[in-house]
Tab-separated table of C-alpha atoms and ligand atoms in Angstrom:
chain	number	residue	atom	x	y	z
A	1455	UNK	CA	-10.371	-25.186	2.124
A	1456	UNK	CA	-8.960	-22.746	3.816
A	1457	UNK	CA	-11.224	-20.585	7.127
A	1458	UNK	CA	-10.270	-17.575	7.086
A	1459	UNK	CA	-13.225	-16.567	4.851
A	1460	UNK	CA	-15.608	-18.342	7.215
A	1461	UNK	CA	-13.851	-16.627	10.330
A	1462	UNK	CA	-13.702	-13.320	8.872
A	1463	UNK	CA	-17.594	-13.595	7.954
A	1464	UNK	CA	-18.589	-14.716	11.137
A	1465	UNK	CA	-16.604	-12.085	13.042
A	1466	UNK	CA	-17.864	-9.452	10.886
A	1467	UNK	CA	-21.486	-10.708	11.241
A	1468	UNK	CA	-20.856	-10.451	15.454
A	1469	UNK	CA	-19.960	-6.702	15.170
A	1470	UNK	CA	-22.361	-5.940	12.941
A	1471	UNK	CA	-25.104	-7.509	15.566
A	1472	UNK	CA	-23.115	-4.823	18.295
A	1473	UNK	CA	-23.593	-2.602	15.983
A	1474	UNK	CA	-27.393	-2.857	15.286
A	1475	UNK	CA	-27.731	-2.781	19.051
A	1476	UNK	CA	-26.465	-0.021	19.249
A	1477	UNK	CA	-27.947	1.950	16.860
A	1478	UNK	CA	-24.900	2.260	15.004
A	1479	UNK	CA	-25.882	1.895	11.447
A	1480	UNK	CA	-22.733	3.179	9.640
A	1481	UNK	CA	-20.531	0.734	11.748
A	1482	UNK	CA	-23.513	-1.980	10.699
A	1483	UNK	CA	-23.052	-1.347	7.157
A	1484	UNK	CA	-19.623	-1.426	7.133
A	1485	UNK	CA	-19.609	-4.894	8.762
A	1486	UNK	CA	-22.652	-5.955	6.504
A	1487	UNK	CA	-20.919	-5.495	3.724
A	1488	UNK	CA	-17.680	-6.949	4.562
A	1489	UNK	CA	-19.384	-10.015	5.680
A	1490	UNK	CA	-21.615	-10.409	2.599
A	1491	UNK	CA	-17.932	-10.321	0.650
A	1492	UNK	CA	-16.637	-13.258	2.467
A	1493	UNK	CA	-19.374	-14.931	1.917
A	1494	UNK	CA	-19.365	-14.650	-1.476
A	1495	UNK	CA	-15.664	-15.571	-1.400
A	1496	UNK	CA	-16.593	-18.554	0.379
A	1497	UNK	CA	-19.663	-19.360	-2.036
A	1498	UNK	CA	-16.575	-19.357	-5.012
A	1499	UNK	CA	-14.675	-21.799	-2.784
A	1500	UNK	CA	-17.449	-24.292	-2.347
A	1501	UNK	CA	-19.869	-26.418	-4.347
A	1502	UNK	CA	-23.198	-27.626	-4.971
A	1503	UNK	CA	-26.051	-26.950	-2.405
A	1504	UNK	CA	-23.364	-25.672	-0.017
A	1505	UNK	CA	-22.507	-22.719	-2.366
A	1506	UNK	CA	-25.606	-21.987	-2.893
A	1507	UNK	CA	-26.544	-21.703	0.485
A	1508	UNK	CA	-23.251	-19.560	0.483
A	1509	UNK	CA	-24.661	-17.754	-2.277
A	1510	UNK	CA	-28.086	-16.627	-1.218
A	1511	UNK	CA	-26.743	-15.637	2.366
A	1512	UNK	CA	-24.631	-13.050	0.643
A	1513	UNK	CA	-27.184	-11.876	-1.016
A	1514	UNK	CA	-29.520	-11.341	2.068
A	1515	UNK	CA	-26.340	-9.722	3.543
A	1516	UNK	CA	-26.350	-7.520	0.224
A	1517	UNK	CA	-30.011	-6.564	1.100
A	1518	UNK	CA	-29.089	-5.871	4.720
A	1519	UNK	CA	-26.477	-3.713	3.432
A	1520	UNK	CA	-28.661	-1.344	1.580
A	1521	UNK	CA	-31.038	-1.499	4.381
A	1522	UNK	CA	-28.609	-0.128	6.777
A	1523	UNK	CA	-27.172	2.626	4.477
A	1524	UNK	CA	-31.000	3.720	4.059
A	1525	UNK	CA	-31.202	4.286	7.805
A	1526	UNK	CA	-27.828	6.031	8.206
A	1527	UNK	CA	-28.996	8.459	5.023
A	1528	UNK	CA	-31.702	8.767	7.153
A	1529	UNK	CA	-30.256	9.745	10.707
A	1530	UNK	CA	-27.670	12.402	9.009
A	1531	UNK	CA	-30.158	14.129	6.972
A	1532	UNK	CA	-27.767	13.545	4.046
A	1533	UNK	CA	-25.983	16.381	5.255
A	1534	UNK	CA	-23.606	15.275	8.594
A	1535	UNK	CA	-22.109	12.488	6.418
A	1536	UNK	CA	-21.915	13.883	3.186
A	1537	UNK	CA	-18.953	13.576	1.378
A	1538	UNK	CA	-17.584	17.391	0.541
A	1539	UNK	CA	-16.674	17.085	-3.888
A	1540	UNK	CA	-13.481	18.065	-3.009
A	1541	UNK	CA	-13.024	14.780	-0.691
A	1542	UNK	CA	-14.201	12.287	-3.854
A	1543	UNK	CA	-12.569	14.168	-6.017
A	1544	UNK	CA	-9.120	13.195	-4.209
A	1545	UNK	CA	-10.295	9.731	-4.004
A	1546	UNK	CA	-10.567	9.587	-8.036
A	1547	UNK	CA	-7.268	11.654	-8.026
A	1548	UNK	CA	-6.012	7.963	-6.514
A	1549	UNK	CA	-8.146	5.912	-9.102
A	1550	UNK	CA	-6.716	6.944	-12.286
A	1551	UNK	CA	-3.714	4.939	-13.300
A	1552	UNK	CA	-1.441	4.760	-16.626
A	1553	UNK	CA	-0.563	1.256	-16.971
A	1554	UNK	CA	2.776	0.089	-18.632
A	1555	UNK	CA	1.435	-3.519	-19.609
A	1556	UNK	CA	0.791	-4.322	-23.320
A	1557	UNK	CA	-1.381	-6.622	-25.006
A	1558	UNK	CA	2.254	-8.728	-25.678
A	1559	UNK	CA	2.122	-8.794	-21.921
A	1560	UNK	CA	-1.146	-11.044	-21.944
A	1561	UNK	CA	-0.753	-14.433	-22.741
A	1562	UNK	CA	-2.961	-16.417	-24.710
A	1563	UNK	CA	-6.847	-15.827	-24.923
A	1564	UNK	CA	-6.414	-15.259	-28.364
A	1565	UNK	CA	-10.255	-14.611	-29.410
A	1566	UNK	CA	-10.501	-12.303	-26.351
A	1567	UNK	CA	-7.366	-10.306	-27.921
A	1568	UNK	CA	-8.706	-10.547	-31.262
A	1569	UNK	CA	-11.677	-9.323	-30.134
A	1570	UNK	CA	-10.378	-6.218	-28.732
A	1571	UNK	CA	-7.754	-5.461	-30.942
A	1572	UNK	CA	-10.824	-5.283	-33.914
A	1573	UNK	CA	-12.855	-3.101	-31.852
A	1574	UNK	CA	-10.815	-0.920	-29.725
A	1575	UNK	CA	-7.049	-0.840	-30.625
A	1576	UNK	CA	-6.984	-0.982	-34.653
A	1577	UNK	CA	-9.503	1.663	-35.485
A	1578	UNK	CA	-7.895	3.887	-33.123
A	1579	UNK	CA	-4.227	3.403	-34.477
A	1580	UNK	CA	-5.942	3.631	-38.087
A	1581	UNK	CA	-8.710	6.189	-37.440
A	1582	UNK	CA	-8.805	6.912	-41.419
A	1583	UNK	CA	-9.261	3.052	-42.843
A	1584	UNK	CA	-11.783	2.272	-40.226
A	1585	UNK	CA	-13.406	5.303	-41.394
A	1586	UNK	CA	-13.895	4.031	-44.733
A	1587	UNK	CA	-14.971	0.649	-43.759
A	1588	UNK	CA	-17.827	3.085	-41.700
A	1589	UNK	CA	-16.186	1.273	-38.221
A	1590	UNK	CA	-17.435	2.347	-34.896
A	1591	UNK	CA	-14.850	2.407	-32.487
A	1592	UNK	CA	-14.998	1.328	-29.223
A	1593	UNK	CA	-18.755	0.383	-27.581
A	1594	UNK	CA	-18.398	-2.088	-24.618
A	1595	UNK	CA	-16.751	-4.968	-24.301
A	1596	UNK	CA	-17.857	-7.526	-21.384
A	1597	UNK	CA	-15.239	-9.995	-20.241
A	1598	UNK	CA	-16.438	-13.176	-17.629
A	1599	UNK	CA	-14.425	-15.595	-16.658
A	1600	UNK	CA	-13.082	-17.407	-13.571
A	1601	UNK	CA	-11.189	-14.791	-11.044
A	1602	UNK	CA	-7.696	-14.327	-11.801
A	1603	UNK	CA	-7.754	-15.231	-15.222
A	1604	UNK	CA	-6.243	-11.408	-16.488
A	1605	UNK	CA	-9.349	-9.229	-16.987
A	1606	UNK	CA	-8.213	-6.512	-15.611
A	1607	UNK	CA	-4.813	-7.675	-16.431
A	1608	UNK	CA	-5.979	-7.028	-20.323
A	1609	UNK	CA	-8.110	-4.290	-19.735
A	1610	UNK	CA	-5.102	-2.609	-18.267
A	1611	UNK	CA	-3.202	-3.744	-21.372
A	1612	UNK	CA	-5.698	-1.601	-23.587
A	1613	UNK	CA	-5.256	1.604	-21.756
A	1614	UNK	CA	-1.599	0.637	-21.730
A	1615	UNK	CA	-1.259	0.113	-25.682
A	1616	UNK	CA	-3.121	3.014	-26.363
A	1617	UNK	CA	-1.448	5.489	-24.206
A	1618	UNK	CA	-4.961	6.069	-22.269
A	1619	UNK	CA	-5.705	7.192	-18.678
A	1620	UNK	CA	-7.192	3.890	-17.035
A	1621	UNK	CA	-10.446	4.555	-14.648
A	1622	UNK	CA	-11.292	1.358	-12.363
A	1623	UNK	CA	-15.281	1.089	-11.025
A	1624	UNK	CA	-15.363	-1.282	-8.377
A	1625	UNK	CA	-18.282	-3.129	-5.826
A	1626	UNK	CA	-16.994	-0.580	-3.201
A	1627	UNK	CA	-17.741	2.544	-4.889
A	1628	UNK	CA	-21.743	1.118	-4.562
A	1629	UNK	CA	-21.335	0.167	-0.830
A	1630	UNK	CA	-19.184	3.833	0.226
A	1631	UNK	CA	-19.654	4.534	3.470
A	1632	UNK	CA	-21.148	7.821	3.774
A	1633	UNK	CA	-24.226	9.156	2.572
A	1634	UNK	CA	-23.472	10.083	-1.218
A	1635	UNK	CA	-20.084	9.219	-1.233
A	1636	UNK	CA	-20.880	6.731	-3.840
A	1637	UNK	CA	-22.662	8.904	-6.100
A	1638	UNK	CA	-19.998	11.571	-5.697
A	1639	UNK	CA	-17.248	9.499	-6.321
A	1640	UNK	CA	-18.767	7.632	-9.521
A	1641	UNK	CA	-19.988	11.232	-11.120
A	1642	UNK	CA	-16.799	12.801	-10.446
A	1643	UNK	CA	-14.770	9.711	-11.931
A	1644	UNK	CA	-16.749	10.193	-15.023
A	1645	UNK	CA	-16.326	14.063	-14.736
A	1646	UNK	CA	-12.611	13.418	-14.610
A	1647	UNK	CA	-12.738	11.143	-17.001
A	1648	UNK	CA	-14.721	12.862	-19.623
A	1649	UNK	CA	-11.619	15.583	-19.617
A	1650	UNK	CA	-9.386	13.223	-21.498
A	1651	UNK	CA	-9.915	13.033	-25.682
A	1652	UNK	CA	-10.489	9.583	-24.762
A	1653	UNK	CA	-9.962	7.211	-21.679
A	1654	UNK	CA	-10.038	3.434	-20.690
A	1655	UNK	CA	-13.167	2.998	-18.154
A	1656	UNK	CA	-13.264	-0.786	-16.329
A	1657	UNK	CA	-15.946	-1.561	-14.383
A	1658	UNK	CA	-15.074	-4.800	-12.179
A	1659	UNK	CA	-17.672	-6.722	-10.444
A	1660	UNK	CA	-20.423	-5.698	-12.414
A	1661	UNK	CA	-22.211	-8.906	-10.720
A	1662	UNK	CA	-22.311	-7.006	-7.401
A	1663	UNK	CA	-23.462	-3.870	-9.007
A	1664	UNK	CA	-25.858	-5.659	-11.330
A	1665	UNK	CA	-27.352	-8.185	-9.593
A	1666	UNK	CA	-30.573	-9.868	-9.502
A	1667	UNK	CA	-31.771	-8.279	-5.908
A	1668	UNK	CA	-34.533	-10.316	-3.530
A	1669	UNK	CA	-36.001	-6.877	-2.207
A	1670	UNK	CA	-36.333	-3.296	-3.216
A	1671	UNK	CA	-33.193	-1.718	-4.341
A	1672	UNK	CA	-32.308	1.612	-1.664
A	1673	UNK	CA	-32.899	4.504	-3.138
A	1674	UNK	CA	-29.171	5.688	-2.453
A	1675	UNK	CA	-28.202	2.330	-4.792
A	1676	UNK	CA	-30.582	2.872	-7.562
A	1677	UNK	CA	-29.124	6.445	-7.483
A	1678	UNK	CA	-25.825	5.242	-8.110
A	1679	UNK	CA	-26.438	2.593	-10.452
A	1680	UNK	CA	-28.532	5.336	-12.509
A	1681	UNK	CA	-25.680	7.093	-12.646
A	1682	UNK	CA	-23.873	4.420	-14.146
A	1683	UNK	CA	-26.168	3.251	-16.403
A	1684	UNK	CA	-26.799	6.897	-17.732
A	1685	UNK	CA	-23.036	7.091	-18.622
A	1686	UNK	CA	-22.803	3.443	-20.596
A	1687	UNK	CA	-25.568	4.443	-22.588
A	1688	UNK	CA	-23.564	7.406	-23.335
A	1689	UNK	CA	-21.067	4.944	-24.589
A	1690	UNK	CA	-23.264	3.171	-26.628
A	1691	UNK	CA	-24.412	6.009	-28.418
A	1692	UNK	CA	-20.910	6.643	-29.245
A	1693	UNK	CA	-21.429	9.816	-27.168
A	1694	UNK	CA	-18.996	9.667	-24.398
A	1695	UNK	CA	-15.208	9.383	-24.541
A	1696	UNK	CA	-14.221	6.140	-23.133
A	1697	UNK	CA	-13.864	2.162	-23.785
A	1698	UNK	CA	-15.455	0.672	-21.855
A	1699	UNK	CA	-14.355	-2.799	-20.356
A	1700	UNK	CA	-16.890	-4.983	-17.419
A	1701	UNK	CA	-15.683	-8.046	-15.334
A	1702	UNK	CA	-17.343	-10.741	-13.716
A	1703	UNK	CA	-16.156	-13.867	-11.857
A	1704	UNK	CA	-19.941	-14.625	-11.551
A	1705	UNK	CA	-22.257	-13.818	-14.713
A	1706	UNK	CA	-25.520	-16.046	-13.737
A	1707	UNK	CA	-25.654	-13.071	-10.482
A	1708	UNK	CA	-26.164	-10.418	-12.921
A	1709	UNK	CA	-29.572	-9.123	-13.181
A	1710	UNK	CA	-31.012	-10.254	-17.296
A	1711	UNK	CA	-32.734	-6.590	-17.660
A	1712	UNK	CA	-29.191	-5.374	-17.860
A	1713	UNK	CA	-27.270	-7.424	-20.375
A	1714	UNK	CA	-30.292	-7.307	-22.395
A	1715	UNK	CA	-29.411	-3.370	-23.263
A	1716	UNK	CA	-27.075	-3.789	-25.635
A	1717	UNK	CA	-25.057	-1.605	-22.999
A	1718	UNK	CA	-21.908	-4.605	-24.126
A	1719	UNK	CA	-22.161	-5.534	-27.576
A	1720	UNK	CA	-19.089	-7.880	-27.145
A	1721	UNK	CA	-19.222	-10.386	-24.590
A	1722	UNK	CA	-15.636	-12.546	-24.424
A	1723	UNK	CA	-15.035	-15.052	-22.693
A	1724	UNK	CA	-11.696	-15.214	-20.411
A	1725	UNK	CA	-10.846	-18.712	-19.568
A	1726	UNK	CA	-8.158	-20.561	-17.778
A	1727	UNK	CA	-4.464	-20.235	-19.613
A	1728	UNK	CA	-3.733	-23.424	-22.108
A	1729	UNK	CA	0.121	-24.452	-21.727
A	1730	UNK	CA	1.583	-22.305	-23.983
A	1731	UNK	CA	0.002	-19.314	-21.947
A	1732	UNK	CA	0.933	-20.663	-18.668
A	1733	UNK	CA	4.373	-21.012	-20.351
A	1734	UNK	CA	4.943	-17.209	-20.860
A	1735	UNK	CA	2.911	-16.386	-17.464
A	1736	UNK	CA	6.038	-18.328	-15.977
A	1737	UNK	CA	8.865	-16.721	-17.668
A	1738	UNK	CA	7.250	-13.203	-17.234
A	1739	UNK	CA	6.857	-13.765	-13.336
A	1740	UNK	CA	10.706	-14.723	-13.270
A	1741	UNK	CA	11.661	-11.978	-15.515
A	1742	UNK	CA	13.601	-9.987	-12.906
A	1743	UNK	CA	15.132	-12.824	-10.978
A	1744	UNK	CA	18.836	-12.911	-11.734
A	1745	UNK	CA	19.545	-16.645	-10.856
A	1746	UNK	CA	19.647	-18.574	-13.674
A	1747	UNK	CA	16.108	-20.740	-14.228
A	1748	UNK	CA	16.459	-24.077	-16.164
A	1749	UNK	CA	14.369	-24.537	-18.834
A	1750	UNK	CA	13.013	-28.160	-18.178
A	1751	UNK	CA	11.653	-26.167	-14.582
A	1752	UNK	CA	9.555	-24.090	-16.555
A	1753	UNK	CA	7.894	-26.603	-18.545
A	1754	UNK	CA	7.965	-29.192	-15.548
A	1755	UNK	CA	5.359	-26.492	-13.870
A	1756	UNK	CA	3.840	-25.341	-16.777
A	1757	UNK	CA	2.050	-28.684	-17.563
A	1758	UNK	CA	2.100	-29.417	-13.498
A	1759	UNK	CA	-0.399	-26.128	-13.393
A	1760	UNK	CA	-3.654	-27.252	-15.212
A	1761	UNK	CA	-6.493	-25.883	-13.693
A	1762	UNK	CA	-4.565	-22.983	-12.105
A	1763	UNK	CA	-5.432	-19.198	-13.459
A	1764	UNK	CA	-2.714	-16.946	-14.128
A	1765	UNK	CA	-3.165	-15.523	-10.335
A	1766	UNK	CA	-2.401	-18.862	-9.073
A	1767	UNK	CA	0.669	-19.594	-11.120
A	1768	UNK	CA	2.133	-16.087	-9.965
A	1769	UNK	CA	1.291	-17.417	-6.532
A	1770	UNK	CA	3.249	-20.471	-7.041
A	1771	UNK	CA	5.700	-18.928	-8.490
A	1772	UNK	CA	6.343	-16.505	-5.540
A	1773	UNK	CA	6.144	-19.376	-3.545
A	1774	UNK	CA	9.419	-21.193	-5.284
A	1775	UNK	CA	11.661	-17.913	-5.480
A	1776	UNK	CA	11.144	-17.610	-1.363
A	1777	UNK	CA	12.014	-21.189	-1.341
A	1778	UNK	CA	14.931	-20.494	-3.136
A	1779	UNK	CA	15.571	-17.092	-1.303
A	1780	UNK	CA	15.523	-19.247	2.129
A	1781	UNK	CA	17.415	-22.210	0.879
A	1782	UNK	CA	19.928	-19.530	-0.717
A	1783	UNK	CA	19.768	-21.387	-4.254
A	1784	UNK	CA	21.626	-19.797	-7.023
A	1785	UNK	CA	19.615	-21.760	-9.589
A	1786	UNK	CA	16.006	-22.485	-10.126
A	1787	UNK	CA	16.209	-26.246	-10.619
A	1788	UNK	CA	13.180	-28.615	-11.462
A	1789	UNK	CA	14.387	-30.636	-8.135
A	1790	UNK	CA	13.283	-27.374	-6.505
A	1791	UNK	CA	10.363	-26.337	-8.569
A	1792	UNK	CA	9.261	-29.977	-8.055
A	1793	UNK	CA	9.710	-29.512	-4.260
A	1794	UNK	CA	7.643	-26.270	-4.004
A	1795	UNK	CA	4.423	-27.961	-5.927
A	1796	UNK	CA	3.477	-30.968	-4.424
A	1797	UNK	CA	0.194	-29.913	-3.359
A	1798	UNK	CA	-1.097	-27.471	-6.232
A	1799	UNK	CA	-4.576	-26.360	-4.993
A	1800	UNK	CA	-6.545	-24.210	-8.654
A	1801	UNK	CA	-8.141	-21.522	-6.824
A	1802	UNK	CA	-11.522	-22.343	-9.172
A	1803	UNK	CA	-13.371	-24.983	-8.373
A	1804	UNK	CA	-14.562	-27.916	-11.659
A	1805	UNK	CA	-18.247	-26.983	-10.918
A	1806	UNK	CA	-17.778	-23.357	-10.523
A	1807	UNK	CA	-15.937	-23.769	-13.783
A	1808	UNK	CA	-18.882	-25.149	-15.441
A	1809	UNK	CA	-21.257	-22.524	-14.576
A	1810	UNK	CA	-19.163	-19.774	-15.181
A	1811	UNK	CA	-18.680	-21.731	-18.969
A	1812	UNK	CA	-22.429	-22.119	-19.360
B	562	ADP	P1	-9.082	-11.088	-12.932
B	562	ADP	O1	-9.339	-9.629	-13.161
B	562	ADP	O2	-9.557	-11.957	-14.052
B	562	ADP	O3	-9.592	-11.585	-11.590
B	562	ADP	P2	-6.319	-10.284	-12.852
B	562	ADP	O4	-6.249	-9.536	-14.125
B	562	ADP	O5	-6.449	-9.468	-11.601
B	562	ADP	O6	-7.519	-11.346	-12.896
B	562	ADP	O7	-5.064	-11.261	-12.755
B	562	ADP	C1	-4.180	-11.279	-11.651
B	562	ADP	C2	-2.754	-11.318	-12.129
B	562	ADP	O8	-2.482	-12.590	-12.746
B	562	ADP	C3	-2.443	-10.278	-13.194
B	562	ADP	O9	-2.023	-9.067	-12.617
B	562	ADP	C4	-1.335	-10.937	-13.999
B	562	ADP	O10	-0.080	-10.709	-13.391
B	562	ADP	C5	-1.633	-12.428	-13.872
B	562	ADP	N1	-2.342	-12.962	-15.049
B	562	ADP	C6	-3.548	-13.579	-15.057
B	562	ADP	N2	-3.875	-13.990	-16.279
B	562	ADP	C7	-2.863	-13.621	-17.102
B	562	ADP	C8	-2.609	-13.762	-18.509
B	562	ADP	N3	-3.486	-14.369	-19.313
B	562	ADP	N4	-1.468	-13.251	-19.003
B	562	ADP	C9	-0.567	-12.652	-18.196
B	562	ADP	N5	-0.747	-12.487	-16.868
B	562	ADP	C10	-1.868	-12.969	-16.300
């Protein structure tokens, strides 16, 4: 297992201590937060009673988070750090995207496609027949899965088949630094948003945003999450203008009150890639090389790559082509490929598998 998690959390943690001493609570936060990320990072790396030990530290650095953005709302009177509209609205400006991936782009998860294609795509490319049928387009559709196994990869692809403007939600629009920069930022997205006919919303992380919390919730949170929870019930009542796609690496973090709501009436499942889809994950990451790339390479690392998500094959494959790049190959042998993989590390671990699965 790599450190650099562990040192990055522990060197966070130090200046967040200065910080405290200090009386510096916006620095504090800041280093809160990123240290409650590596630790989660590192809970996903390990197993057993060492991830959760991984696991509930992060969350007390979570709590300490909150805690520290309460005390910097309260030194600036919610005025001194305030975040003008103007200032959120250029950071949404930045947040929209138009992706050019299709749902030919993703490879494999089949039922997840399915899934989407019967409640978002074809009732929108048919508007009339679904009609008939008395179809709802749209609702929410939760994906969970292990990380880097194309959620947002596919979520993109919706937005990108349809022709939609793409909004992304992330963790780090809960934790913004100032004092109602978050709320800003997430009520202008959705003000943006809402000016489109119709527009792709993901919200990633949703077990950050959502989770089951060991104290009270800061007010400035809860304000934020309200926010968010106003506008997917706005989606549920068919009210608001968006599809609305969720992702989590981690769905036993998310709190039960919310995915009882109904607020996702689909919930897919967004596994590892079987060989055929690590096949075409392959051949699309060497699509622009122009050196010629023998076929029995590609299946040579498409059965060598398992328990590897898509991610990790792209990683891999990166890997090989600077190999090649160094070694100045003009062809992508299996000799090389073979060279390149001899230690293939799957970023998810078999037990975080399982309880991702369950
Ligand atoms: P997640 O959101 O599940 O953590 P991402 O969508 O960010 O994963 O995946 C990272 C990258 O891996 C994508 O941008 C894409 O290039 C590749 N990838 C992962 N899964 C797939 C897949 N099933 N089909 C095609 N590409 C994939």
């Amino acid at each position: 297992m790599s450190n650099f998690n562990y040192e990055k959390k522990i060197e966070h943690e130090k200046a967040a201590e200065k910080a405290l001493m200090e009386d510096d609570f916006p620095s504090a936060f800041y280093h809160v937060a990123e240290a409650a990320k590596f630790a989660l990072a590192l809970a996903n790396q390990c197993t057993g009673r060492l991830r959760d030990a991984y696991m509930s530290n992060a969350n007390e650095l979570m709590d300490l988070a909150e805690k520290c953005k309460g005390k910097c709302a309260k030194r600036s009177g919610g005025e001194k750090m305030s975040v003008e509209g103007d200032e959120s609205k250029k950071l949404n400006d930045c947040r929209v995207e138009r992706p050019s991936v299709r749902m030919a782009d993703v490879a494999g998860m089949d039922n997840v496609k399915r899934q989407i294609r019967l409640r978002m795509i074809e009732p929108l490319q048919h508007a009339e027949e679904a009609r008939k049928h008395g179809l709802k387009v749209g609702g929410g559709i939760l994906l969970y899965g292990p990380p880097g196994t194309g959620k947002t990869f596919i979520a993109k692809a919706v937005a990108g088949e349809l022709d939609l403007p793409f909004y992304t939600i992330t963790a780090a629009d809960i934790f913004g630094k100032y004092v109602g920069e978050s709320e800003n930022n997430i009520r202008t997205l959705f003000e943006e948003a809402r000016k489109n006919p119709l527009s792709v919303v993901f919200i990633d992380e949703l077990e950050t945003i959502f989770r089951k919390r060991t104290g009270d919730i800061h007010e400035t949170t809860q304000k934020v999450i309200s926010v968010i929870l106003q506008e997917l019930d706005g989606v549920k009542d068919g009210k608001n203008p968006f599809l609305l796609l969720g992702a989590t690496n981690a769905p036993w973090m998310i709190d039960e009150a919310f995915m009882r709501t109904g607020r996702f009436d689909v919930k897919a499942y967004v596994g590892l890639p079987d060989l055929p889809a690590r096949e075409q994950i392959i051949r699309n990451a060497f699509k622009h090389v122009e050196y010629p790339v023998d076929e029995d390479a590609i299946m040579y690392l498409a059965s060598a790559t398992g328990k590897c998500s898509g991610a990790d094959i792209n990683g891999i494959v990166q890997s090989i082509r600077q190999t090649a790049f160094e070694r100045h190959a003009d062809r992508y042998t299996i000799e090389l490929f073979r060279a390149c993989t001899q230690h293939i590390t799957p970023s998810c671990n078999e037990e975080t598998l399982r309880k991702i699965e369950e």
